[in-house]
Tab-separated table of C-alpha atoms in Angstrom:
chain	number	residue	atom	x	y	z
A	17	UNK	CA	93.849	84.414	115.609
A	18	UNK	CA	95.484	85.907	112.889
A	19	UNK	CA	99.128	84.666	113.962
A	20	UNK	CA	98.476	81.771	110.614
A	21	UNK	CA	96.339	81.090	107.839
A	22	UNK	CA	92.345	80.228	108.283
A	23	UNK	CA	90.760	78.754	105.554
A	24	UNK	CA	86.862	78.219	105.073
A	25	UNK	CA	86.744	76.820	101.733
A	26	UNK	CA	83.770	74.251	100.715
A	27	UNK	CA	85.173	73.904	96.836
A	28	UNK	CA	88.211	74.435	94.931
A	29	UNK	CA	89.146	77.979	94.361
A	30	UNK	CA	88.573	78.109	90.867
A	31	UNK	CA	85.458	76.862	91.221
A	32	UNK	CA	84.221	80.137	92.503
A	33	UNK	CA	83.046	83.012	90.540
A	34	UNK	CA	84.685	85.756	92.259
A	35	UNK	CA	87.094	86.861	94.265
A	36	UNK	CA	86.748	89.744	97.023
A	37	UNK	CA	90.243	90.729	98.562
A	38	UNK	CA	91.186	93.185	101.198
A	39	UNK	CA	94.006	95.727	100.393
A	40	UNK	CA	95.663	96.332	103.337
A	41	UNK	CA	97.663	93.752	104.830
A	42	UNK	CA	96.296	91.372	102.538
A	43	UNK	CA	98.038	92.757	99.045
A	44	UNK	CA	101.445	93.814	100.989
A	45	UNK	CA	102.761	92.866	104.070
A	46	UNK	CA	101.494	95.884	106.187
A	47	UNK	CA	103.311	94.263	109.596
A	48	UNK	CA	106.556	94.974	107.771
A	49	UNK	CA	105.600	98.322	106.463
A	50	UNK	CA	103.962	100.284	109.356
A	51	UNK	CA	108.021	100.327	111.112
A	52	UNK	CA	109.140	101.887	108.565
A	53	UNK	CA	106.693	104.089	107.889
A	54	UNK	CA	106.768	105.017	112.304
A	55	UNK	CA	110.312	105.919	111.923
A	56	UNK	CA	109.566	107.868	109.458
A	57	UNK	CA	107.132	109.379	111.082
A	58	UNK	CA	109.110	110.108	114.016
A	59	UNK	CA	111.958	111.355	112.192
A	60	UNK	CA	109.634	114.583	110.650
A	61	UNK	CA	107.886	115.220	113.790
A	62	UNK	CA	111.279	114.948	115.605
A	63	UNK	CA	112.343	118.226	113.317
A	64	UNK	CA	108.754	119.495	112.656
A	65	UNK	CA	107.480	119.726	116.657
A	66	UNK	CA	105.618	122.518	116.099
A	67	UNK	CA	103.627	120.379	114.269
A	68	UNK	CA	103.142	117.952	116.527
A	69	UNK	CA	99.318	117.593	116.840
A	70	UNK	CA	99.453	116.234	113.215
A	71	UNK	CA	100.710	112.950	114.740
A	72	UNK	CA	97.916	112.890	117.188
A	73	UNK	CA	95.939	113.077	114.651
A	74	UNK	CA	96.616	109.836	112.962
A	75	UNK	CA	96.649	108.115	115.926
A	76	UNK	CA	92.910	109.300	116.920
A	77	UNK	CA	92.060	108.604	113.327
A	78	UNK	CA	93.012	105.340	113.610
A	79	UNK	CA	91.620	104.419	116.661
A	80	UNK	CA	88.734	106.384	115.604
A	81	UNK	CA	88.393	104.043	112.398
A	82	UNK	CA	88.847	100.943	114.585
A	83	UNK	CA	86.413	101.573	117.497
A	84	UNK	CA	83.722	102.935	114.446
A	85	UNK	CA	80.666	101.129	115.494
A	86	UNK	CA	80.685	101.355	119.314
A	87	UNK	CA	81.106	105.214	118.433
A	88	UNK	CA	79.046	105.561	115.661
A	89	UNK	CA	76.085	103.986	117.957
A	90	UNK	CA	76.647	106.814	120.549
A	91	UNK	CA	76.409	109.310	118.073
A	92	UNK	CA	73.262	111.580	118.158
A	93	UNK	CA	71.160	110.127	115.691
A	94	UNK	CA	70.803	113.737	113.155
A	95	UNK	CA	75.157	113.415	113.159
A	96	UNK	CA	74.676	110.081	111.872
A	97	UNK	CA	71.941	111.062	109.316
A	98	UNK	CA	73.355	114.599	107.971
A	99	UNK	CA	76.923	113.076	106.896
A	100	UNK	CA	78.390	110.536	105.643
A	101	UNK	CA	80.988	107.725	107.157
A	102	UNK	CA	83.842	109.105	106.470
A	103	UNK	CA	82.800	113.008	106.948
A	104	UNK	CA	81.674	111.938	110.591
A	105	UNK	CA	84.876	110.433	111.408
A	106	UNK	CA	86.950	113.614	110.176
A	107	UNK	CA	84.397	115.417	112.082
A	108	UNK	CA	84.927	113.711	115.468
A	109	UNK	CA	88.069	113.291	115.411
A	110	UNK	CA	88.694	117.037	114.670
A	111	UNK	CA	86.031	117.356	118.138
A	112	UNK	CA	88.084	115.059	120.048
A	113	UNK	CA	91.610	117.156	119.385
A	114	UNK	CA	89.868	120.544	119.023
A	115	UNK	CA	91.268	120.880	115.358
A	116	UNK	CA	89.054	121.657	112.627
A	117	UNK	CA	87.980	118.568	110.083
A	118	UNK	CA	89.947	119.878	107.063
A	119	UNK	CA	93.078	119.959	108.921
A	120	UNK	CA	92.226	115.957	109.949
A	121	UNK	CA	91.183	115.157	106.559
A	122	UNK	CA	94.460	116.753	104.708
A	123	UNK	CA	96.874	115.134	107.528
A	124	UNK	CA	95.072	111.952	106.740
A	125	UNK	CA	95.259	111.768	103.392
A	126	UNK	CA	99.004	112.975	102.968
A	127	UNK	CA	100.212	110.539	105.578
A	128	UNK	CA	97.885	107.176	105.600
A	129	UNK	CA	96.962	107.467	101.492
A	130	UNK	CA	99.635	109.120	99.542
A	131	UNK	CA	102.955	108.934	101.463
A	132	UNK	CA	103.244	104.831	101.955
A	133	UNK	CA	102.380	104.468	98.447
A	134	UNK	CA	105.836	104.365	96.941
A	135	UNK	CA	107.166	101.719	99.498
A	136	UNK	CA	104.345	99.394	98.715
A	137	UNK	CA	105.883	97.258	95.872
A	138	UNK	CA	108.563	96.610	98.164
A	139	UNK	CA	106.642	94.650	100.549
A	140	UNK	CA	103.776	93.124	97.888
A	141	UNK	CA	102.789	89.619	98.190
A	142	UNK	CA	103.520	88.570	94.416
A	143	UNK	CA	102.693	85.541	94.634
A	144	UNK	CA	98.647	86.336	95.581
A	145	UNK	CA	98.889	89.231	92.778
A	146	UNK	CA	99.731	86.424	90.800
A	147	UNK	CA	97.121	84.034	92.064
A	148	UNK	CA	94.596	86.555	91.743
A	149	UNK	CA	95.728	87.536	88.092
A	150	UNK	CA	95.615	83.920	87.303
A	151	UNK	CA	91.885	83.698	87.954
A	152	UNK	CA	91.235	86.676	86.484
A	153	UNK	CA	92.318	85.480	83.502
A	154	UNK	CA	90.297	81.933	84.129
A	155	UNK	CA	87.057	84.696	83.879
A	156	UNK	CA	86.960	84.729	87.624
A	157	UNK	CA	85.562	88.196	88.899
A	158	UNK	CA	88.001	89.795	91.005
A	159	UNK	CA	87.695	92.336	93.183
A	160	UNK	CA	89.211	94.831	95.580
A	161	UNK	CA	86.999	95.243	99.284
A	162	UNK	CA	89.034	97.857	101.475
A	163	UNK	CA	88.188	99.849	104.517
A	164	UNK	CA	90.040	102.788	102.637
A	165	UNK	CA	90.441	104.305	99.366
A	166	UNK	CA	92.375	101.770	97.142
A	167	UNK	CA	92.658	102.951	94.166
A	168	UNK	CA	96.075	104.307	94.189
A	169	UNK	CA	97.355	101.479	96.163
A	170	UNK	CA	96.240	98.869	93.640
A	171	UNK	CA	97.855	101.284	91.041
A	172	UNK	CA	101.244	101.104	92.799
A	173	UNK	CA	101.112	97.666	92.729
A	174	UNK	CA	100.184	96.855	89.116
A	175	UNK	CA	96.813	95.232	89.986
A	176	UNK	CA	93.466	95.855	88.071
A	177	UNK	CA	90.151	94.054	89.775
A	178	UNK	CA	87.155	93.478	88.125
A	179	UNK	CA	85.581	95.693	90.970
A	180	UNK	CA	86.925	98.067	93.535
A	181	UNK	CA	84.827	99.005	96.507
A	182	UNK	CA	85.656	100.957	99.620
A	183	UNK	CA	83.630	101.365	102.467
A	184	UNK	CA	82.895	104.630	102.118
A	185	UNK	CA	81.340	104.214	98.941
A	186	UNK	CA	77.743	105.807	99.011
A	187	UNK	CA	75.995	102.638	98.746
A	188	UNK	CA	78.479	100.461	101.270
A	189	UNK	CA	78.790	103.567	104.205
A	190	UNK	CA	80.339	101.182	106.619
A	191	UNK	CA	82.957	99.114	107.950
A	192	UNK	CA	84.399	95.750	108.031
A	193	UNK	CA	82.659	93.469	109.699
A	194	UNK	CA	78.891	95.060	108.991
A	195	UNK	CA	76.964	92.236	106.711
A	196	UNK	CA	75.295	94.956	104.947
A	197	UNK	CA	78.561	96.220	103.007
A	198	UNK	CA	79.181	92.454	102.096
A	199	UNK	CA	75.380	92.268	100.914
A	200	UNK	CA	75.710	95.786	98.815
A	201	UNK	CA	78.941	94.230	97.115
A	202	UNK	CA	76.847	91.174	95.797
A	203	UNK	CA	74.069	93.438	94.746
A	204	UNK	CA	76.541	94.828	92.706
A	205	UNK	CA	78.135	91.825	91.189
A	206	UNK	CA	74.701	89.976	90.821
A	207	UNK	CA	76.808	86.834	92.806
A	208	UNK	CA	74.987	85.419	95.906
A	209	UNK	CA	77.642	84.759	98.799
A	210	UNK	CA	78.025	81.018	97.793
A	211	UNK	CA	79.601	82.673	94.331
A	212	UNK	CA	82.426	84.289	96.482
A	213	UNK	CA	85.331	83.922	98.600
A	214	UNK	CA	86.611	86.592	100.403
A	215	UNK	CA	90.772	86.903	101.155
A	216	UNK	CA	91.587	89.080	103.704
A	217	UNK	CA	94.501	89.459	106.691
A	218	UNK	CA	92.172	89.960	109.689
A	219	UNK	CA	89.319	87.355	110.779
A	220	UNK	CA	87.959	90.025	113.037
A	221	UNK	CA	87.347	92.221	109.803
A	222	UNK	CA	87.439	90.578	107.026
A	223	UNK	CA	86.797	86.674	108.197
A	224	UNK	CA	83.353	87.845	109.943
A	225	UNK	CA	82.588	89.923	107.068
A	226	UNK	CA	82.593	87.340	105.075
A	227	UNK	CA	81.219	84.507	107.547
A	228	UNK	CA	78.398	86.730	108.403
A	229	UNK	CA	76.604	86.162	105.053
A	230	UNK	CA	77.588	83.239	104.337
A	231	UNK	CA	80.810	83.650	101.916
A	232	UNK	CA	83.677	80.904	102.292
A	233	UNK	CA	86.726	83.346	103.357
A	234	UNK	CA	90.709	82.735	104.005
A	235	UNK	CA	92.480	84.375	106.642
A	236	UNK	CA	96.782	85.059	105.344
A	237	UNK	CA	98.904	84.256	107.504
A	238	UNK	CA	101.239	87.298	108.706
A	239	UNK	CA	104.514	85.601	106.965
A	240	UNK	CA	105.497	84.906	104.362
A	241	UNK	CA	106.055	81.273	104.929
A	242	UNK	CA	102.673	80.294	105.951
A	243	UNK	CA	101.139	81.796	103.315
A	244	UNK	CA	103.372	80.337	100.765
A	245	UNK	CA	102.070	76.513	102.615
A	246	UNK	CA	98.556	78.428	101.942
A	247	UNK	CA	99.127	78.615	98.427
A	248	UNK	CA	101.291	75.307	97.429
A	249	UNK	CA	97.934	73.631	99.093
A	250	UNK	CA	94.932	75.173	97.276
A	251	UNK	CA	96.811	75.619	93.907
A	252	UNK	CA	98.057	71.984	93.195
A	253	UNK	CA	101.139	71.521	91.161
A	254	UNK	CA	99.038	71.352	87.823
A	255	UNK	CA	97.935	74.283	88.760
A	256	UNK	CA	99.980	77.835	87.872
A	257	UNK	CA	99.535	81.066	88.116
């Protein structure tokens, strides 16, 4: 489903007040990046086995991240109270590998948060930055909506929202699709969801986030191409960023 663009749009796209935008995939073209980033991977692990586990790490995390809310809902219900989102998911992963949760939490945040960050720009989709800049500057609210930290990303790649939110923000405390993060964002920016369109990469994430209350949404294509047909269609020729 995410193989081209899906658009749920019932006005023009300035006629919104606000923007919500994933990071990941959506900002940068994260199906170019993560090969690079695996052989890169496998390069230092290749001359680092004894450090092996580190790379099972990241792939538990991930899977970990994915598969949140069947796990979460298995969880003992004092684990899901005592901690929050992102502590529990250090914590079972570390249970799962029999490693301790600092060790996931540092291997996690050297490899998934800092390490990509320089290759980012190399792999942006200027032409949204652009876009979103543009409607910024129209006094459209924008703002960042990411499953992970993205402060640093949207740093590297010379973009400042409006708003930044992350699920594991205090208030939010879970993941793409749940409603409830999607109703604690428009708490925050006053909107109601008929004020905002959501732009993500992933209709299972970021599409039902945003159909599940109500918010028009567009689904980028994974190339460049398609997105650029996105874009030449819902900012007419008059129209430049």
């Amino acid at each position: 489903m995410n193989s081209k663009n899906i658009i749920s749009m019932r006005k023009p796209l300035t006629s919104y007040k606000a923007v919500l935008f994933d990071v990941d995939g959506t900002l940068y073209m994260q199906n170019r990046l993560r090969p690079v980033l695996a052989a890169r991977l496998a390069k230092y692990y290749l001359l680092h086995p004894l450090r092996l586990k580190e790379l099972l790490i990241l792939i538990k995390y991930r899977s970990v991240r994915e598969s949140w809310t069947r796990i979460l809902a298995a969880l003992p219900y004092g684990s899901q109270a005592s901690a929050s989102m992102e502590t529990l998911q250090y914590r079972y992963t570390a249970d799962c590998l029999n490693t301790s949760p600092d060790r996931v939490k540092e291997t996690v945040f050297y490899w998934m948060h800092r390490y990509p960050l320089p290759f980012l720009p190399k792999y942006q989709d200027k032409r949204l930055i652009d876009i979103l800049c543009y409607l910024q500057k129209q006094s459209l609210f924008i703002a960042a909506y990411s499953d992970y930290p993205p402060q640093d990303k949207l740093k590297m790649l010379h973009i400042a929202p409006d708003f930044i939110f992350s699920s594991s923000d205090p208030d939010i405390n879970c993941m793409k699709p749940n409603p409830d993060a999607v109703y604690a964002i428009l708490k925050r920016l006053d909107l109601t969801s008929e004020d905002v369109l959501m732009i993500g990469d992933r209709y299972s994430k970021d599409g039902l986030a945003a159909k599940n209350t109500g918010m028009d949404f567009i689904i980028l294509g994974k190339s460049m191409p398609q997105r650029n047909a996105l874009y030449s269609l819902i900012f007419p020729g008059h129209i430049t960023p």
